[in-house]
mmCIF file of C-alpha atoms in Angstrom:
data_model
loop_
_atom_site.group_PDB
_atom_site.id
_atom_site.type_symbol
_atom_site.label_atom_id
_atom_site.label_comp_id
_atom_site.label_asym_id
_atom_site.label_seq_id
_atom_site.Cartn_x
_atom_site.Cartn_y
_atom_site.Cartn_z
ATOM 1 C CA UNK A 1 0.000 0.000 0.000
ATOM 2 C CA UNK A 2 2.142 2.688 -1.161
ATOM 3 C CA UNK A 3 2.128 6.077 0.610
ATOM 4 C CA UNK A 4 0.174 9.075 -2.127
ATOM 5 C CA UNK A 5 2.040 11.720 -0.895
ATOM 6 C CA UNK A 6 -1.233 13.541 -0.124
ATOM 7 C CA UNK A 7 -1.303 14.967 3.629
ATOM 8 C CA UNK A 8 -3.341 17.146 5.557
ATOM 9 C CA UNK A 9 -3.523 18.760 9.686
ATOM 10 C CA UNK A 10 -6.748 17.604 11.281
ATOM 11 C CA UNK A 11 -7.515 19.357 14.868
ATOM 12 C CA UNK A 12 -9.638 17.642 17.441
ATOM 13 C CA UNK A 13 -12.727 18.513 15.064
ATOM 14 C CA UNK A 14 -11.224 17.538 12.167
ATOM 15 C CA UNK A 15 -10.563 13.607 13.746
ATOM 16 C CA UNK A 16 -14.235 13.946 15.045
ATOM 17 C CA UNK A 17 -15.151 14.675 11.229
ATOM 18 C CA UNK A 18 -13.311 11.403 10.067
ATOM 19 C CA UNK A 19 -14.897 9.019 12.204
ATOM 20 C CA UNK A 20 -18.455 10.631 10.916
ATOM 21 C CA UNK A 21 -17.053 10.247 7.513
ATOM 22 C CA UNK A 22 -16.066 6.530 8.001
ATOM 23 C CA UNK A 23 -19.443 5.810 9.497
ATOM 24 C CA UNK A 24 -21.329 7.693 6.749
ATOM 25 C CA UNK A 25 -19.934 5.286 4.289
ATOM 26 C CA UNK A 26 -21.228 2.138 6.870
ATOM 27 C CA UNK A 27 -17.704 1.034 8.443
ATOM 28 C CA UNK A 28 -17.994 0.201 12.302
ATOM 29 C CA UNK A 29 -15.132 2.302 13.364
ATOM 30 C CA UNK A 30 -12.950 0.499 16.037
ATOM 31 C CA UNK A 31 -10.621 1.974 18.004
ATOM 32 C CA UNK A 32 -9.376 2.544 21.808
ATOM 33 C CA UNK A 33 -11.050 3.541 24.491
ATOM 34 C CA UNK A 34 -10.871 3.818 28.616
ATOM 35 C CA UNK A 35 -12.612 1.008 30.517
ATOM 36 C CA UNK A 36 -12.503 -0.896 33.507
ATOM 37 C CA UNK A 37 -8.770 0.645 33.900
ATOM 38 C CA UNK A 38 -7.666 0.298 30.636
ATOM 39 C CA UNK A 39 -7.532 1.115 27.495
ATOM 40 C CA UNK A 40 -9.470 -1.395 25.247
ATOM 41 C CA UNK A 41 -10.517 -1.225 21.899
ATOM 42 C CA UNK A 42 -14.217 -1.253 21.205
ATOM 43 C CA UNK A 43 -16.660 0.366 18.505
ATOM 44 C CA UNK A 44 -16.722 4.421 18.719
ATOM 45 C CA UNK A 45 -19.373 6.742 18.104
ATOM 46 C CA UNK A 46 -16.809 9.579 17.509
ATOM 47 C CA UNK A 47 -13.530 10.705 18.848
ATOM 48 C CA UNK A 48 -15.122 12.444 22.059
ATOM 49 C CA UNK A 49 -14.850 7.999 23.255
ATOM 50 C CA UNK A 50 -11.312 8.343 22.645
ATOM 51 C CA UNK A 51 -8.770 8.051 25.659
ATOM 52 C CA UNK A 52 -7.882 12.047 25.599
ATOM 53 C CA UNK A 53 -5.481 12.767 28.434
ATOM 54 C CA UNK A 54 -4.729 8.766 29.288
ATOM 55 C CA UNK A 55 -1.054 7.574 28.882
ATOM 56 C CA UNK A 56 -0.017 4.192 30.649
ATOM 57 C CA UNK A 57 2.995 2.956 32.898
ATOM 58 C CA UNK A 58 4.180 -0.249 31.789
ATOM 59 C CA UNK A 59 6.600 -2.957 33.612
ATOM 60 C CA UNK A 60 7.022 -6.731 33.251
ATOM 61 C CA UNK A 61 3.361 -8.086 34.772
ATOM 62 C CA UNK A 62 2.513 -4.459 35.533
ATOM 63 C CA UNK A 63 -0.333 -2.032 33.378
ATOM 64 C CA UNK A 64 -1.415 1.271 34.892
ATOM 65 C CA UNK A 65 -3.622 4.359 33.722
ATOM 66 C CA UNK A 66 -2.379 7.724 34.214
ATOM 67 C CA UNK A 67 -3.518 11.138 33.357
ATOM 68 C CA UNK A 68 -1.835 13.130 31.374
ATOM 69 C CA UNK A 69 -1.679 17.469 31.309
ATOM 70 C CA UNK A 70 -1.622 17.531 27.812
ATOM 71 C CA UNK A 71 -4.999 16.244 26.700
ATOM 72 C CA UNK A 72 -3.408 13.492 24.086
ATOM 73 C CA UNK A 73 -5.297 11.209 22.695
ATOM 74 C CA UNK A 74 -2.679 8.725 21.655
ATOM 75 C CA UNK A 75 -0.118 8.816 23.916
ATOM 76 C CA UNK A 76 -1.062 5.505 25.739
ATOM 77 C CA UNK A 77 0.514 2.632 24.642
ATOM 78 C CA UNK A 78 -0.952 -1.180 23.670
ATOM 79 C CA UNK A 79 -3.537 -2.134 25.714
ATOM 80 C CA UNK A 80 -4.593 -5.918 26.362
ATOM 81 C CA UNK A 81 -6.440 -6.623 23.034
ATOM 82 C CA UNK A 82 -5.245 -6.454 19.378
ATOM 83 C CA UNK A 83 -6.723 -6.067 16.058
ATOM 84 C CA UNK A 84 -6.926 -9.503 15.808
ATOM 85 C CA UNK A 85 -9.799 -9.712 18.332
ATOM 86 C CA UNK A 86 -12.024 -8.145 15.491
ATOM 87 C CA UNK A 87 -10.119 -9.516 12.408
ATOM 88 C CA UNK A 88 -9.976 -13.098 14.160
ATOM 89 C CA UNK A 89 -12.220 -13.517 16.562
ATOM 90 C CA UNK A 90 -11.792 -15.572 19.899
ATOM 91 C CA UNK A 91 -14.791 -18.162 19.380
ATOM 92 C CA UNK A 92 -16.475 -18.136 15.878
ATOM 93 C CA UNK A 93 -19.610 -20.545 14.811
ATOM 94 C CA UNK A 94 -18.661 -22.403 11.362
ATOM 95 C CA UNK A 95 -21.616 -24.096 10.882
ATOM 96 C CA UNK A 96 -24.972 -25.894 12.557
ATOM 97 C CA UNK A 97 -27.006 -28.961 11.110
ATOM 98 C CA UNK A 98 -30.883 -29.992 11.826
ATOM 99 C CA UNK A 99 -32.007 -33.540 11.659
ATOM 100 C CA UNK A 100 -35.753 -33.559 10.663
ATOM 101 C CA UNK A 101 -38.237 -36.062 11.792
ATOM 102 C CA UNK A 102 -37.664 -38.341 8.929
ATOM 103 C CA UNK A 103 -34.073 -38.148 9.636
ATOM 104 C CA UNK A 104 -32.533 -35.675 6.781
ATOM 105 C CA UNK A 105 -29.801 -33.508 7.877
ATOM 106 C CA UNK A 106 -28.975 -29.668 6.930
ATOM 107 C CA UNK A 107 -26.083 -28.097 6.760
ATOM 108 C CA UNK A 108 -26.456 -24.368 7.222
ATOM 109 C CA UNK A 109 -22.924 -22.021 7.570
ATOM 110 C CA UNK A 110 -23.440 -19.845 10.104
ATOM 111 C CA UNK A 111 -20.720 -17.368 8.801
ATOM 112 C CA UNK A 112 -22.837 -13.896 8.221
ATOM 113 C CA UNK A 113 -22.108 -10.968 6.279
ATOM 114 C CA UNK A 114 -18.374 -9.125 8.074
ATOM 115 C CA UNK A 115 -18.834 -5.879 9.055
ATOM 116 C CA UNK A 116 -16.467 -2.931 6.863
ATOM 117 C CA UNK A 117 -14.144 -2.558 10.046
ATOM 118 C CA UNK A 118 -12.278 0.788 9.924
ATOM 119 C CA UNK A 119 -9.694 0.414 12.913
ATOM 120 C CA UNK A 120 -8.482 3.731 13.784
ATOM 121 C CA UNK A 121 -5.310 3.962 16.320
ATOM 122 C CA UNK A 122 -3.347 1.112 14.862
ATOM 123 C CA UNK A 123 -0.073 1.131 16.081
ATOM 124 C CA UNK A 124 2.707 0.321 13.375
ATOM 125 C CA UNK A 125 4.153 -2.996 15.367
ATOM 126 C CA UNK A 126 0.069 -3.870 15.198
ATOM 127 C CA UNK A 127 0.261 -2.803 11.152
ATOM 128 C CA UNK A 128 3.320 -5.094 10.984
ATOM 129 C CA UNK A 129 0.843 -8.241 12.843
ATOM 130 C CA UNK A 130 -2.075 -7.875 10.676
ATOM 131 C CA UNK A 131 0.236 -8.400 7.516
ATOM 132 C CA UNK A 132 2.317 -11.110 9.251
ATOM 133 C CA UNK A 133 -1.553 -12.605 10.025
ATOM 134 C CA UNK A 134 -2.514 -11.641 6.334
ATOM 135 C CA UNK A 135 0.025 -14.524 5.585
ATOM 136 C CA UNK A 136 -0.935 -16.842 7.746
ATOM 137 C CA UNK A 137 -4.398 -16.850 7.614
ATOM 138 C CA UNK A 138 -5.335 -15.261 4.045
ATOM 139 C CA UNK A 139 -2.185 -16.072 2.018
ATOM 140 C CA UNK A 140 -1.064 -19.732 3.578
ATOM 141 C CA UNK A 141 -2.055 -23.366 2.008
ATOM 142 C CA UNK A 142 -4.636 -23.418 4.703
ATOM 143 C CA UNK A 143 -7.171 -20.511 4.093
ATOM 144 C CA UNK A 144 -9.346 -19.060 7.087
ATOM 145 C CA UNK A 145 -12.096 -17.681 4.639
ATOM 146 C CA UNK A 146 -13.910 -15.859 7.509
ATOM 147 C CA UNK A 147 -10.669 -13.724 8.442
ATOM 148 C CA UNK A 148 -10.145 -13.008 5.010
ATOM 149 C CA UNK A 149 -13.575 -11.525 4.478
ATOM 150 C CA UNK A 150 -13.318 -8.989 7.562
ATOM 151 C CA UNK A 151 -9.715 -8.267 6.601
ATOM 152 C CA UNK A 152 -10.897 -7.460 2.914
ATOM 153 C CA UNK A 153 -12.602 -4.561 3.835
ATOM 154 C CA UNK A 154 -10.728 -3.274 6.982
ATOM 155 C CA UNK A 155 -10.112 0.257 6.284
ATOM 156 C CA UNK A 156 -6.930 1.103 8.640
ATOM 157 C CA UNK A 157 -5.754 4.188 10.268
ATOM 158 C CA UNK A 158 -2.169 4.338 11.731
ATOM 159 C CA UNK A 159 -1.280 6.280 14.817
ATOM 160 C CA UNK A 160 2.647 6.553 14.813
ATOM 161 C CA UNK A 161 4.202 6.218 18.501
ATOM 162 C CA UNK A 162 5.694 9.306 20.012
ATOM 163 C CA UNK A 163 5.243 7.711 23.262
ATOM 164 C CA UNK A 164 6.699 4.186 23.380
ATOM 165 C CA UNK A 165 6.235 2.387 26.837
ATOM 166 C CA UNK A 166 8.674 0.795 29.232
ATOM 167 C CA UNK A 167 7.883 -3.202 27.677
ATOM 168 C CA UNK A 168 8.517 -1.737 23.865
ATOM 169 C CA UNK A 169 10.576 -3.339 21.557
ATOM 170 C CA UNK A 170 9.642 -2.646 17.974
ATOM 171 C CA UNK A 171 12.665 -1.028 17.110
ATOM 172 C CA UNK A 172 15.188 -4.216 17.318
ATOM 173 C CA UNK A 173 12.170 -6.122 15.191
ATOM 174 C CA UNK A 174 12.000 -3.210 12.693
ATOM 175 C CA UNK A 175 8.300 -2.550 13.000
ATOM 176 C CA UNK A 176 7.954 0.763 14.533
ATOM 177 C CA UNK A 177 7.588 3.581 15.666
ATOM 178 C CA UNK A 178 7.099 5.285 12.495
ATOM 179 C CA UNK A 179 4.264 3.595 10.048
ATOM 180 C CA UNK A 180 6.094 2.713 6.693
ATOM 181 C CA UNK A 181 3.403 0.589 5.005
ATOM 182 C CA UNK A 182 -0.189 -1.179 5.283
ATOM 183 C CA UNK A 183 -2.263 1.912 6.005
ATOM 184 C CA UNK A 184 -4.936 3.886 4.968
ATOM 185 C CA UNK A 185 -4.160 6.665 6.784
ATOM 186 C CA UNK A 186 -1.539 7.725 9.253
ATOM 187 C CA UNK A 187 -1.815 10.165 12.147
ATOM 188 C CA UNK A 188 0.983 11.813 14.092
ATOM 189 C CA UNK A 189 -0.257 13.309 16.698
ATOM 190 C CA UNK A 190 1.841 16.922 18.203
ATOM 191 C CA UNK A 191 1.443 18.701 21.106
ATOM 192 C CA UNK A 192 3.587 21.821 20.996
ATOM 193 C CA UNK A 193 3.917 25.557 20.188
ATOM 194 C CA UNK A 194 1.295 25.049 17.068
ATOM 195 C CA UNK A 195 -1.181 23.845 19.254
ATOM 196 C CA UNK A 196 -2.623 20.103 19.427
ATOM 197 C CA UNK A 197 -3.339 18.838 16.236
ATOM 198 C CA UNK A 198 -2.212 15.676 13.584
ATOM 199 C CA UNK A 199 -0.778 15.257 10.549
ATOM 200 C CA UNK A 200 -2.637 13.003 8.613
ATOM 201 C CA UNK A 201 -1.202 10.955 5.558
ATOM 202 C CA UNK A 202 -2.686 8.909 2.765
ATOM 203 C CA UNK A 203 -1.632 5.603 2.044
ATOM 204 C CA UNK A 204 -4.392 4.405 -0.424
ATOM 205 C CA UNK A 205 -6.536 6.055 -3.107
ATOM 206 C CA UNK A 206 -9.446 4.813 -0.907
ATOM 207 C CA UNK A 207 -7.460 6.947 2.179
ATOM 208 C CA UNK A 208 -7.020 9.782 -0.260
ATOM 209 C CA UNK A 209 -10.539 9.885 -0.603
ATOM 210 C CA UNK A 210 -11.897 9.719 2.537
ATOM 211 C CA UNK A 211 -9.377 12.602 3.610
ATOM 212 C CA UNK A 212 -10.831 14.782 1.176
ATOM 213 C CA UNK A 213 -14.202 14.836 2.499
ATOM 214 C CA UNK A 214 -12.502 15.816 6.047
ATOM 215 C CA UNK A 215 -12.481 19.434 7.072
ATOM 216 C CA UNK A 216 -8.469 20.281 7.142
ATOM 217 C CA UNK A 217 -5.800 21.984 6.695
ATOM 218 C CA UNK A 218 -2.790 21.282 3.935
ATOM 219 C CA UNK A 219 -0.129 19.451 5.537
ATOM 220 C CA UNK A 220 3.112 21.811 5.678
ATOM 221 C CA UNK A 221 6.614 21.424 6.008
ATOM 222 C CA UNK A 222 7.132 22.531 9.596
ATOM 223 C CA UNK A 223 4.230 20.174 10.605
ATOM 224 C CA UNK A 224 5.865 17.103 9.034
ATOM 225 C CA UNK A 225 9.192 18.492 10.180
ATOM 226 C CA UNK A 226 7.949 18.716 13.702
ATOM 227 C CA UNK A 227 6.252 15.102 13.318
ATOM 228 C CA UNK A 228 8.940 13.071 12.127
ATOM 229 C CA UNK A 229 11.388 14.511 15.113
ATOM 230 C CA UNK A 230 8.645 13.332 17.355
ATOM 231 C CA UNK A 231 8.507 9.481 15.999
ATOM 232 C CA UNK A 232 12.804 9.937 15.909
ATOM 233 C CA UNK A 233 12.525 10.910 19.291
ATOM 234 C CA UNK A 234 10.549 7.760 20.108
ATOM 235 C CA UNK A 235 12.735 5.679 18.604
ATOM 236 C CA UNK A 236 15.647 6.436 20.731
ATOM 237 C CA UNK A 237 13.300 5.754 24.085
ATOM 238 C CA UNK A 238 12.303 1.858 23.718
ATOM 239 C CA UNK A 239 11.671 0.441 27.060
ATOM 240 C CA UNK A 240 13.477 -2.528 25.918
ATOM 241 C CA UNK A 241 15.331 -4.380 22.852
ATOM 242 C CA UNK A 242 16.328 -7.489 21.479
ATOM 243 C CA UNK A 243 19.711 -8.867 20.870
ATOM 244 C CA UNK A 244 21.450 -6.886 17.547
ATOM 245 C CA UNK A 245 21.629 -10.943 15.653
ATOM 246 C CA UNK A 246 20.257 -13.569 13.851
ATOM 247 C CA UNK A 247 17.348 -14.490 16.407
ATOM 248 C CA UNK A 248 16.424 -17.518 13.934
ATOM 249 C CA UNK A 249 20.029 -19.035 14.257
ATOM 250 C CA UNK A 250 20.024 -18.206 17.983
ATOM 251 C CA UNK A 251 16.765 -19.781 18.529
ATOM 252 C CA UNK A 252 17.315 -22.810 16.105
ATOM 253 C CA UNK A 253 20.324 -23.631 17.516
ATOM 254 C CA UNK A 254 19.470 -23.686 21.280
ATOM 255 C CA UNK A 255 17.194 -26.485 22.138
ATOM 256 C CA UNK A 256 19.030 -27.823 24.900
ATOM 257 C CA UNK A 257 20.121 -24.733 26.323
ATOM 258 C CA UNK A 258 19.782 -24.496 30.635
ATOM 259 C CA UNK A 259 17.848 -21.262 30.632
ATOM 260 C CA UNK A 260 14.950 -23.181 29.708
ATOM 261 C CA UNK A 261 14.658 -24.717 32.809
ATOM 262 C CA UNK A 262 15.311 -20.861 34.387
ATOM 263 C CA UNK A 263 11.868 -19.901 33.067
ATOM 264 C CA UNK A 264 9.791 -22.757 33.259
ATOM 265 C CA UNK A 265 10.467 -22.797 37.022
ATOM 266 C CA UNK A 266 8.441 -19.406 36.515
ATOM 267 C CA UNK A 267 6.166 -20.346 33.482
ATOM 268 C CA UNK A 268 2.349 -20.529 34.638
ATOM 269 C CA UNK A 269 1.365 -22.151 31.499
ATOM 270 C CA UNK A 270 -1.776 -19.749 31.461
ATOM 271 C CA UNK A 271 -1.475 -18.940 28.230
ATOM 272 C CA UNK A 272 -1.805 -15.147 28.466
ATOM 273 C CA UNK A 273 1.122 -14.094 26.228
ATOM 274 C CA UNK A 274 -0.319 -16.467 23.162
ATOM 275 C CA UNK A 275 -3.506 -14.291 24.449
ATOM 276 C CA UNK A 276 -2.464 -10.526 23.773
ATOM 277 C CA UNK A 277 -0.374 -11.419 21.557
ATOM 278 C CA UNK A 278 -1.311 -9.850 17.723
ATOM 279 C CA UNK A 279 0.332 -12.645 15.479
ATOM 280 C CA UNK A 280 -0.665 -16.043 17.603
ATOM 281 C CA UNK A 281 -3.290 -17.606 15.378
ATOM 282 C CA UNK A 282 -3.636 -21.103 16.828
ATOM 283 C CA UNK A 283 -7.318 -22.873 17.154
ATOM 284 C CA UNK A 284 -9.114 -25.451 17.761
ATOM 285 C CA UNK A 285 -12.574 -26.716 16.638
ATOM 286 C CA UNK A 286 -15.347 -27.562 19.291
ATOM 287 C CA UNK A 287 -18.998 -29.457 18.101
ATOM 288 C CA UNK A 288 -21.723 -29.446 20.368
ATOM 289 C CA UNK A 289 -25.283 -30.524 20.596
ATOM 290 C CA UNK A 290 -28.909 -29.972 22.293
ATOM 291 C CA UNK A 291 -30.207 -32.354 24.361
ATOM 292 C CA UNK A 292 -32.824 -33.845 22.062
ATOM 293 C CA UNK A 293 -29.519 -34.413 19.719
ATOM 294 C CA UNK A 294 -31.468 -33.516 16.668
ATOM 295 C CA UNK A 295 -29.212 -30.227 16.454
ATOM 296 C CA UNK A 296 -25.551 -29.575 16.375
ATOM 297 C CA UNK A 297 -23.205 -26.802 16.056
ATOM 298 C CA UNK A 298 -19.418 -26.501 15.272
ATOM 299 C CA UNK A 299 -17.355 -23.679 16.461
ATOM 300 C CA UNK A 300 -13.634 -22.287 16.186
ATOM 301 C CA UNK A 301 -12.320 -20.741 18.730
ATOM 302 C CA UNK A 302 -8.662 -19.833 19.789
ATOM 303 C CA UNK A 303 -5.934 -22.170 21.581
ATOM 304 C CA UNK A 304 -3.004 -21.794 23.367
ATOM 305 C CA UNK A 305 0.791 -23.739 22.812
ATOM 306 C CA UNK A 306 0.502 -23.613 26.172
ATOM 307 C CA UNK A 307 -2.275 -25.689 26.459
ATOM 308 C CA UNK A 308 -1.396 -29.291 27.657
ATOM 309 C CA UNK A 309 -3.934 -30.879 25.390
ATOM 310 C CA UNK A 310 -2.667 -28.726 22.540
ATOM 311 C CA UNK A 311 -0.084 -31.269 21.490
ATOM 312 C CA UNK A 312 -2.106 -34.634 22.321
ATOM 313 C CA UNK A 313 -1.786 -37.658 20.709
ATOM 314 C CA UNK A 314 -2.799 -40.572 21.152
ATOM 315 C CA UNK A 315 -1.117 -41.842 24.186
ATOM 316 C CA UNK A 316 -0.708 -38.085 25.616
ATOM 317 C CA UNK A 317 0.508 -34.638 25.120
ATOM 318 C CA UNK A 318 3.639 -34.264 23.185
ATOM 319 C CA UNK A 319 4.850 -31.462 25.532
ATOM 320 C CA UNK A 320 3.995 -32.117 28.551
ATOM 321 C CA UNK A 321 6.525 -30.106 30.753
ATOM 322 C CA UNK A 322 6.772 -26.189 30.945
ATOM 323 C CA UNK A 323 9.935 -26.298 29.268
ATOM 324 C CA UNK A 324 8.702 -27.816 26.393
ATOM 325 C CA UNK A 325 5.525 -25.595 26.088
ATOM 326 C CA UNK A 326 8.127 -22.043 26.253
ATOM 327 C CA UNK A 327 10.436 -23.295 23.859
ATOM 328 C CA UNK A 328 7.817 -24.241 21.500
ATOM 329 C CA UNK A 329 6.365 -21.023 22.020
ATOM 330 C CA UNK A 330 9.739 -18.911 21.799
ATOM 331 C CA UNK A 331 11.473 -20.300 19.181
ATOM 332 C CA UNK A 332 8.451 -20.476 17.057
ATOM 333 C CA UNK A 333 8.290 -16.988 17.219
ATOM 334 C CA UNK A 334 11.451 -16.293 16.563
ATOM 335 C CA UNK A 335 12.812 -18.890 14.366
ATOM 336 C CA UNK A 336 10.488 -21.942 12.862
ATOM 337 C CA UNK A 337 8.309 -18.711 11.759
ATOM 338 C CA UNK A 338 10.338 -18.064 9.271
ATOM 339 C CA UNK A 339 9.984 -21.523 7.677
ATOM 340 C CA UNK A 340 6.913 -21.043 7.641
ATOM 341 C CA UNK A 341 6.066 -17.852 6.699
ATOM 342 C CA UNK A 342 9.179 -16.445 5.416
ATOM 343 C CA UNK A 343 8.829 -13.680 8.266
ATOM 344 C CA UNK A 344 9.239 -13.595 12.323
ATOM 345 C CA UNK A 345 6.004 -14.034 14.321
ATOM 346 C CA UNK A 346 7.256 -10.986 16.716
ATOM 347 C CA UNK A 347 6.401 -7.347 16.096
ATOM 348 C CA UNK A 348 8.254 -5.987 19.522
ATOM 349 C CA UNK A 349 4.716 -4.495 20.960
ATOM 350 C CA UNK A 350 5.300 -5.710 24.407
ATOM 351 C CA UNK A 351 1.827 -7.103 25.302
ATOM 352 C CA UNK A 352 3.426 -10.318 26.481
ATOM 353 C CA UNK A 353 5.618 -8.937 29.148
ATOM 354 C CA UNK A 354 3.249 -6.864 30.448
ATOM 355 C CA UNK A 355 0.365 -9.286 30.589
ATOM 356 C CA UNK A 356 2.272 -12.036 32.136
ATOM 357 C CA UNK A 357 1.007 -12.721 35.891
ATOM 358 C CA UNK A 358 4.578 -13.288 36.655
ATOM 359 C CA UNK A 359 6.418 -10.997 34.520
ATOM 360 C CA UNK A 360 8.888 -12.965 32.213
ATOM 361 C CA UNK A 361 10.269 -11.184 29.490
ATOM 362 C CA UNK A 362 10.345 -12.342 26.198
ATOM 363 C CA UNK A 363 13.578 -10.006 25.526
ATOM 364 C CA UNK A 364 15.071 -10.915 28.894
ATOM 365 C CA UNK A 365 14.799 -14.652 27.967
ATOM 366 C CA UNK A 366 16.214 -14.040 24.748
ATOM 367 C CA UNK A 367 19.271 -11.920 25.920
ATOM 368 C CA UNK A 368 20.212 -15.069 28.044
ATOM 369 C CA UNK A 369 19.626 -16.984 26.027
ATOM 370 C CA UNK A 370 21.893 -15.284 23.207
ATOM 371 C CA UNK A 371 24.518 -14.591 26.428
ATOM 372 C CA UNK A 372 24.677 -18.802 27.365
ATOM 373 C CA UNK A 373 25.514 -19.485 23.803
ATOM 374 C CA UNK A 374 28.582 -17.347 23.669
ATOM 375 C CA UNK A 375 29.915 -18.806 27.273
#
């Protein structure tokens, strides 16, 4: 999705103007919003639902709100969910079947017309998960037709970071903070001398023209000046970072390694970081019935690595330790991904450090990881 070149400065108005625009045209406009103490992502009726004046303190199994003097509206960083929640839904129906009294059966797919998502507040590590789950679930030998219709219309509005929190890492995976590709539109968002306002740029002919029907002002040279020192500035302030090397060697090559054992004495198994995270895709399929047993139903819904019955066979789970469950985990992140998909399954946006109960760290692990193999 190549960038037009075409920008504009919306104020406060202006952003209010684009959601009614987006809804005028029938998209369900997504994007976050404060509840029950955090910031979630959930349909909006205009930008007054955004989190203006919100930021967040982040730490390894830590998330807090915090206000904020300056009124922002995007100066919060990821909050528990992910696009993914919309564009791949937790639990899905596939299908239910009817037997009729002389014992015919139906077949009826339960899939119903997607709603035209536009998700506005996408952060660029996020941009870099819905193409990595593009792959995966649109572009792969094994289609997922129902992600593939919501995805199909998803209009998408970036919000570049000028704010990264204290668990980011997109800079080592080269994802962020600036949005380089797979938008709509992109927003910066400044605070300074020229007042509170955001640049706005279009990414798509289809972005283009839903910026033309927005009340604005041209984008100038001082406010694109000012906006790409803020997203620099960002850059240099990650909370955290990977190892500068070949992660897919590392990972690949360190199966046997003892820090395994360092984090599974920690490891819950709860499954929270396959949870939050925006690339983990993994399901399973569930078919139930009423109790007359003349009607059935077969859902998707999603599963966890983690999961001991994840890996069963016949006989028992494949991984049945902690260990084994991590490592999987890990180092298909990091490193079988790429077999698979020609890409890593990692976009550095944190989630999984901070929503672990017990705070392991996914660069922390890593780091050792990368520092055993050199002893």
């Amino acid at each position: 999705m190549p960038d037009t070149g075409q920008t504009a400065v919306l104020d406060r108005a202006g952003l209010d103007a684009l959601v009614a625009a987006l809804t005028a045209d029938g998209r369900t406009v997504v994007g976050p919003t404060v509840r029950d103490g955090a910031v979630v992502l959930a349909e909006l009726d205009g930008a007054d639902a955004l989190p203006w004046g919100w930021g967040t303190e982040l730490e390894a199994g830590r998330y807090r709100l915090v206000r904020r003097d300056d009124g922002a509206a995007f100066a919060h960083t990821s909050g528990p969910q992910s696009w993914k929640s919309f564009l791949h839904p937790q639990r899905e129906k596939l299908w239910d079947v009817d037997r009729d009294a002389a014992g015919e059966l139906t077949v009826r797919p339960a899939r119903n017309e997607p709603p035209s998502y536009a998700f506005l507040g996408v952060r660029p590590c996020d941009l870099r998960a819905i193409a990595i789950q593009d792959r995966v679930l649109a572009g792969g030998h094994f289609r997922d037709d129902g992600y593939a219709e919501r995805r199909s219309g998803a209009f998408l509005i970036a919000a570049e970071c000028t704010e990264p929190g204290a668990t980011c890492f997109c800079v080592s995976m080269g994802s962020g903070p600036a949005a380089d590709a797979g938008f709509d539109l992109a927003l910066t968002e400044l605070i300074d001398t020229g007042g509170h306002r955001f640049l706005v740029r279009a990414g798509s002919a289809e972005g283009a023209r839903i910026l033309d029907r927005v009340p604005s002002e041209k984008g100038d040279t001082t406010t694109s000046d000012a906006a790409r020192s803020a997203v620099d500035a960002a850059r240099d302030r990650m909370g955290r970072a990977m190892p500068p090397m070949d992660l897919r060697a590392l990972l690949g090559a360190s199966p046997e390694a003892e820090r395994w054992d360092d984090v599974a004495a920690r490891c819950l198994t709860c499954g929270n970081c396959t949870m939050v995270c925006p690339t983990c895709f993994c399901t399973t399929t569930e078919e139930v019935t009423d109790l007359t047993g003349d009607h059935a139903e077969r859902w998707q819904r999603w599963d966890s690595c983690f999961d001991l019955d994840f890996s069963y066979l016949h006989g028992g789970p494949v991984r049945a330790s902690a260990r084994s469950r991590y490592r999987q985990w890990l180092t298909h992140k990091l490193s079988t991904w790429h077999d698979q998909f020609d890409s890593t399954g990692c976009v550095g946006c944190g989630r999984c450090i901070t929503w672990c109960p017990v705070g392991i760290d996914i660069t922390e692990e890593v780091n050792a990881l990368a520092e055993e193999a050199r002893s």
